[in-house]
Amino acid sequence: MSRFFVSMVAVALFALVPAHRANAQAPARVQGNARSERVEEHPRIRSAIKELQAAKVELQKAPHDFGGHRADAVVAVDKAIEQLRLALQYDKR
């Protein structure tokens, strides 16, 4: 797998995750009535998953193969999405 695209995915993930606890975003309140109000946990991780899904679609629809790196990049994105989803599942335990 191309180290360039693995690095690119890693940089994208680190850019979305706060570098310091003091910069961490507080959980966002989900709109609703007072009885059903809940806190959305890990909004940046959920946002990263959505961004990675969009990047995957863009890679797949591109008219070229990025110098032969597209397939490896799609695999790397799939693995990153899987790991983020597993992290969210682990947090629910």
Short mmCIF file of N, CA and C in Angstrom, two decimals:
data_model
loop_
_atom_site.label_atom_id
_atom_site.label_comp_id
_atom_site.label_asym_id
_atom_site.label_seq_id
_atom_site.Cartn_x
_atom_site.Cartn_y
_atom_site.Cartn_z
N MET A 1 0.85 -1.17 0.00
CA MET A 1 0.00 0.00 0.00
C MET A 1 0.89 1.23 0.00
N SER A 2 0.47 2.22 -0.67
CA SER A 2 1.25 3.44 -0.77
C SER A 2 1.34 4.13 0.58
N ARG A 3 2.56 4.37 1.01
CA ARG A 3 2.75 5.07 2.29
C ARG A 3 2.22 6.48 2.21
N PHE A 4 2.23 7.05 1.03
CA PHE A 4 1.71 8.41 0.86
C PHE A 4 0.24 8.49 1.25
N PHE A 5 -0.58 7.58 0.75
CA PHE A 5 -2.01 7.65 1.04
C PHE A 5 -2.32 7.23 2.47
N VAL A 6 -1.57 6.29 3.01
CA VAL A 6 -1.76 5.94 4.42
C VAL A 6 -1.43 7.15 5.28
N SER A 7 -0.35 7.84 4.94
CA SER A 7 0.02 9.05 5.66
C SER A 7 -1.04 10.13 5.51
N MET A 8 -1.59 10.25 4.29
CA MET A 8 -2.61 11.26 4.03
C MET A 8 -3.85 11.01 4.90
N VAL A 9 -4.28 9.77 5.00
CA VAL A 9 -5.44 9.43 5.82
C VAL A 9 -5.13 9.70 7.29
N ALA A 10 -3.94 9.33 7.73
CA ALA A 10 -3.55 9.56 9.12
C ALA A 10 -3.54 11.05 9.44
N VAL A 11 -2.99 11.86 8.55
CA VAL A 11 -2.96 13.30 8.77
C VAL A 11 -4.38 13.86 8.83
N ALA A 12 -5.25 13.38 7.96
CA ALA A 12 -6.64 13.85 7.97
C ALA A 12 -7.31 13.52 9.29
N LEU A 13 -7.06 12.33 9.81
CA LEU A 13 -7.67 11.96 11.09
C LEU A 13 -7.12 12.79 12.23
N PHE A 14 -5.80 13.00 12.25
CA PHE A 14 -5.20 13.80 13.31
C PHE A 14 -5.64 15.25 13.25
N ALA A 15 -5.93 15.73 12.05
CA ALA A 15 -6.39 17.11 11.92
C ALA A 15 -7.78 17.29 12.50
N LEU A 16 -8.57 16.22 12.50
CA LEU A 16 -9.93 16.30 13.01
C LEU A 16 -10.02 16.04 14.51
N VAL A 17 -9.00 15.43 15.08
CA VAL A 17 -9.00 15.11 16.50
C VAL A 17 -8.20 16.18 17.22
N PRO A 18 -8.71 16.68 18.34
CA PRO A 18 -7.98 17.74 19.04
C PRO A 18 -6.62 17.26 19.52
N ALA A 19 -5.62 18.13 19.39
CA ALA A 19 -4.26 17.77 19.76
C ALA A 19 -4.04 17.85 21.27
N HIS A 20 -4.87 18.57 21.95
CA HIS A 20 -4.70 18.74 23.39
C HIS A 20 -6.05 18.69 24.06
N ARG A 21 -6.08 18.12 25.24
CA ARG A 21 -7.35 17.98 25.96
C ARG A 21 -8.04 19.32 26.16
N ALA A 22 -7.29 20.38 26.34
CA ALA A 22 -7.89 21.70 26.54
C ALA A 22 -8.64 22.17 25.30
N ASN A 23 -8.27 21.65 24.13
CA ASN A 23 -8.94 22.04 22.90
C ASN A 23 -10.12 21.15 22.57
N ALA A 24 -10.36 20.14 23.38
CA ALA A 24 -11.43 19.18 23.08
C ALA A 24 -12.77 19.89 23.06
N GLN A 25 -13.57 19.50 22.11
CA GLN A 25 -14.89 20.08 21.96
C GLN A 25 -15.84 19.42 22.94
N ALA A 26 -16.64 20.22 23.59
CA ALA A 26 -17.65 19.67 24.49
C ALA A 26 -18.71 18.95 23.67
N PRO A 27 -19.32 17.91 24.21
CA PRO A 27 -20.36 17.21 23.47
C PRO A 27 -21.47 18.16 23.06
N ALA A 28 -21.92 18.02 21.85
CA ALA A 28 -22.96 18.88 21.31
C ALA A 28 -24.33 18.41 21.79
N ARG A 29 -25.16 19.35 22.14
CA ARG A 29 -26.53 19.03 22.54
C ARG A 29 -27.37 18.81 21.29
N VAL A 30 -28.13 17.75 21.28
CA VAL A 30 -29.02 17.45 20.18
C VAL A 30 -30.35 18.13 20.48
N GLN A 31 -30.89 18.83 19.50
CA GLN A 31 -32.13 19.55 19.70
C GLN A 31 -33.29 18.58 19.94
N GLY A 32 -34.17 18.94 20.79
CA GLY A 32 -35.34 18.13 21.08
C GLY A 32 -36.02 18.68 22.31
N ASN A 33 -37.09 18.02 22.72
CA ASN A 33 -37.76 18.51 23.92
C ASN A 33 -36.92 18.14 25.14
N ALA A 34 -37.24 18.76 26.28
CA ALA A 34 -36.43 18.58 27.49
C ALA A 34 -36.39 17.13 27.95
N ARG A 35 -37.45 16.39 27.73
CA ARG A 35 -37.51 15.01 28.20
C ARG A 35 -36.62 14.09 27.38
N SER A 36 -36.46 14.37 26.08
CA SER A 36 -35.68 13.48 25.23
C SER A 36 -34.32 14.05 24.85
N GLU A 37 -33.93 15.16 25.50
CA GLU A 37 -32.65 15.78 25.17
C GLU A 37 -31.51 14.84 25.55
N ARG A 38 -30.57 14.68 24.64
CA ARG A 38 -29.42 13.81 24.90
C ARG A 38 -28.16 14.49 24.39
N VAL A 39 -27.04 13.96 24.78
CA VAL A 39 -25.76 14.51 24.38
C VAL A 39 -25.17 13.64 23.28
N GLU A 40 -24.77 14.26 22.19
CA GLU A 40 -24.09 13.53 21.12
C GLU A 40 -22.64 13.36 21.54
N GLU A 41 -22.21 12.13 21.63
CA GLU A 41 -20.84 11.86 22.05
C GLU A 41 -19.90 11.77 20.85
N HIS A 42 -18.72 12.30 21.03
CA HIS A 42 -17.64 12.23 20.04
C HIS A 42 -18.04 12.80 18.68
N PRO A 43 -18.46 14.05 18.64
CA PRO A 43 -18.90 14.63 17.37
C PRO A 43 -17.79 14.70 16.33
N ARG A 44 -16.55 14.86 16.74
CA ARG A 44 -15.47 14.95 15.76
C ARG A 44 -15.17 13.59 15.14
N ILE A 45 -15.28 12.54 15.92
CA ILE A 45 -15.08 11.20 15.35
C ILE A 45 -16.19 10.91 14.35
N ARG A 46 -17.42 11.23 14.71
CA ARG A 46 -18.54 11.01 13.79
C ARG A 46 -18.36 11.86 12.52
N SER A 47 -17.87 13.07 12.69
CA SER A 47 -17.61 13.94 11.54
C SER A 47 -16.50 13.36 10.67
N ALA A 48 -15.47 12.81 11.29
CA ALA A 48 -14.37 12.21 10.54
C ALA A 48 -14.87 11.04 9.70
N ILE A 49 -15.77 10.24 10.26
CA ILE A 49 -16.34 9.11 9.51
C ILE A 49 -17.07 9.63 8.27
N LYS A 50 -17.87 10.68 8.45
CA LYS A 50 -18.61 11.24 7.31
C LYS A 50 -17.66 11.80 6.25
N GLU A 51 -16.62 12.49 6.69
CA GLU A 51 -15.65 13.05 5.74
C GLU A 51 -14.90 11.94 4.99
N LEU A 52 -14.54 10.89 5.70
CA LEU A 52 -13.86 9.77 5.04
C LEU A 52 -14.77 9.08 4.04
N GLN A 53 -16.05 8.95 4.38
CA GLN A 53 -17.01 8.35 3.45
C GLN A 53 -17.12 9.21 2.19
N ALA A 54 -17.15 10.53 2.37
CA ALA A 54 -17.22 11.43 1.21
C ALA A 54 -15.94 11.35 0.38
N ALA A 55 -14.80 11.26 1.04
CA ALA A 55 -13.53 11.14 0.32
C ALA A 55 -13.48 9.85 -0.48
N LYS A 56 -14.02 8.78 0.08
CA LYS A 56 -14.05 7.50 -0.63
C LYS A 56 -14.89 7.60 -1.90
N VAL A 57 -16.05 8.21 -1.78
CA VAL A 57 -16.92 8.39 -2.96
C VAL A 57 -16.19 9.22 -4.02
N GLU A 58 -15.53 10.28 -3.58
CA GLU A 58 -14.80 11.14 -4.53
C GLU A 58 -13.68 10.36 -5.22
N LEU A 59 -12.96 9.54 -4.46
CA LEU A 59 -11.91 8.70 -5.05
C LEU A 59 -12.49 7.75 -6.08
N GLN A 60 -13.61 7.12 -5.74
CA GLN A 60 -14.20 6.12 -6.62
C GLN A 60 -14.77 6.74 -7.90
N LYS A 61 -15.23 7.98 -7.82
CA LYS A 61 -15.84 8.63 -8.98
C LYS A 61 -14.85 9.42 -9.82
N ALA A 62 -13.62 9.54 -9.34
CA ALA A 62 -12.62 10.33 -10.06
C ALA A 62 -12.35 9.71 -11.44
N PRO A 63 -12.10 10.55 -12.44
CA PRO A 63 -11.87 10.05 -13.79
C PRO A 63 -10.47 9.44 -14.00
N HIS A 64 -9.62 9.51 -12.98
CA HIS A 64 -8.27 8.94 -13.10
C HIS A 64 -7.97 8.13 -11.84
N ASP A 65 -6.86 7.43 -11.83
CA ASP A 65 -6.56 6.54 -10.71
C ASP A 65 -5.46 7.07 -9.78
N PHE A 66 -5.19 8.36 -9.85
CA PHE A 66 -4.21 9.00 -8.97
C PHE A 66 -2.86 8.29 -9.04
N GLY A 67 -2.41 8.06 -10.24
CA GLY A 67 -1.10 7.44 -10.43
C GLY A 67 -1.02 6.01 -9.93
N GLY A 68 -2.15 5.31 -9.93
CA GLY A 68 -2.17 3.93 -9.47
C GLY A 68 -2.39 3.78 -7.98
N HIS A 69 -2.69 4.87 -7.28
CA HIS A 69 -2.84 4.83 -5.83
C HIS A 69 -4.29 4.78 -5.36
N ARG A 70 -5.23 4.92 -6.28
CA ARG A 70 -6.63 4.99 -5.87
C ARG A 70 -7.08 3.76 -5.10
N ALA A 71 -6.79 2.58 -5.59
CA ALA A 71 -7.26 1.35 -4.93
C ALA A 71 -6.71 1.25 -3.51
N ASP A 72 -5.42 1.56 -3.33
CA ASP A 72 -4.84 1.51 -1.99
C ASP A 72 -5.46 2.57 -1.08
N ALA A 73 -5.75 3.73 -1.64
CA ALA A 73 -6.35 4.80 -0.84
C ALA A 73 -7.76 4.40 -0.38
N VAL A 74 -8.53 3.77 -1.25
CA VAL A 74 -9.87 3.33 -0.88
C VAL A 74 -9.80 2.29 0.24
N VAL A 75 -8.85 1.37 0.13
CA VAL A 75 -8.67 0.36 1.19
C VAL A 75 -8.28 1.04 2.51
N ALA A 76 -7.38 2.01 2.46
CA ALA A 76 -6.95 2.72 3.66
C ALA A 76 -8.12 3.48 4.29
N VAL A 77 -8.94 4.11 3.46
CA VAL A 77 -10.11 4.83 3.97
C VAL A 77 -11.09 3.86 4.63
N ASP A 78 -11.33 2.71 3.99
CA ASP A 78 -12.22 1.71 4.58
C ASP A 78 -11.70 1.25 5.94
N LYS A 79 -10.40 1.03 6.04
CA LYS A 79 -9.82 0.60 7.32
C LYS A 79 -9.95 1.69 8.38
N ALA A 80 -9.74 2.93 7.99
CA ALA A 80 -9.87 4.04 8.93
C ALA A 80 -11.30 4.16 9.43
N ILE A 81 -12.27 4.05 8.54
CA ILE A 81 -13.68 4.11 8.93
C ILE A 81 -14.00 2.96 9.88
N GLU A 82 -13.53 1.77 9.55
CA GLU A 82 -13.78 0.61 10.41
C GLU A 82 -13.21 0.82 11.81
N GLN A 83 -11.99 1.33 11.89
CA GLN A 83 -11.37 1.54 13.19
C GLN A 83 -12.10 2.61 14.01
N LEU A 84 -12.56 3.67 13.35
CA LEU A 84 -13.32 4.69 14.06
C LEU A 84 -14.65 4.15 14.57
N ARG A 85 -15.31 3.34 13.77
CA ARG A 85 -16.58 2.74 14.21
C ARG A 85 -16.35 1.79 15.38
N LEU A 86 -15.27 1.01 15.33
CA LEU A 86 -14.94 0.12 16.44
C LEU A 86 -14.65 0.92 17.71
N ALA A 87 -13.97 2.04 17.55
CA ALA A 87 -13.68 2.89 18.71
C ALA A 87 -14.98 3.39 19.34
N LEU A 88 -15.93 3.80 18.51
CA LEU A 88 -17.22 4.26 19.04
C LEU A 88 -17.97 3.12 19.73
N GLN A 89 -17.91 1.92 19.16
CA GLN A 89 -18.57 0.77 19.77
C GLN A 89 -17.93 0.44 21.12
N TYR A 90 -16.61 0.51 21.19
CA TYR A 90 -15.90 0.23 22.43
C TYR A 90 -16.32 1.21 23.51
N ASP A 91 -16.53 2.46 23.13
CA ASP A 91 -16.89 3.49 24.10
C ASP A 91 -18.27 3.25 24.69
N LYS A 92 -19.13 2.54 23.98
CA LYS A 92 -20.49 2.27 24.48
C LYS A 92 -20.51 1.22 25.57
N ARG A 93 -19.44 0.45 25.70
CA ARG A 93 -19.40 -0.64 26.69
C ARG A 93 -19.24 -0.13 28.08
#
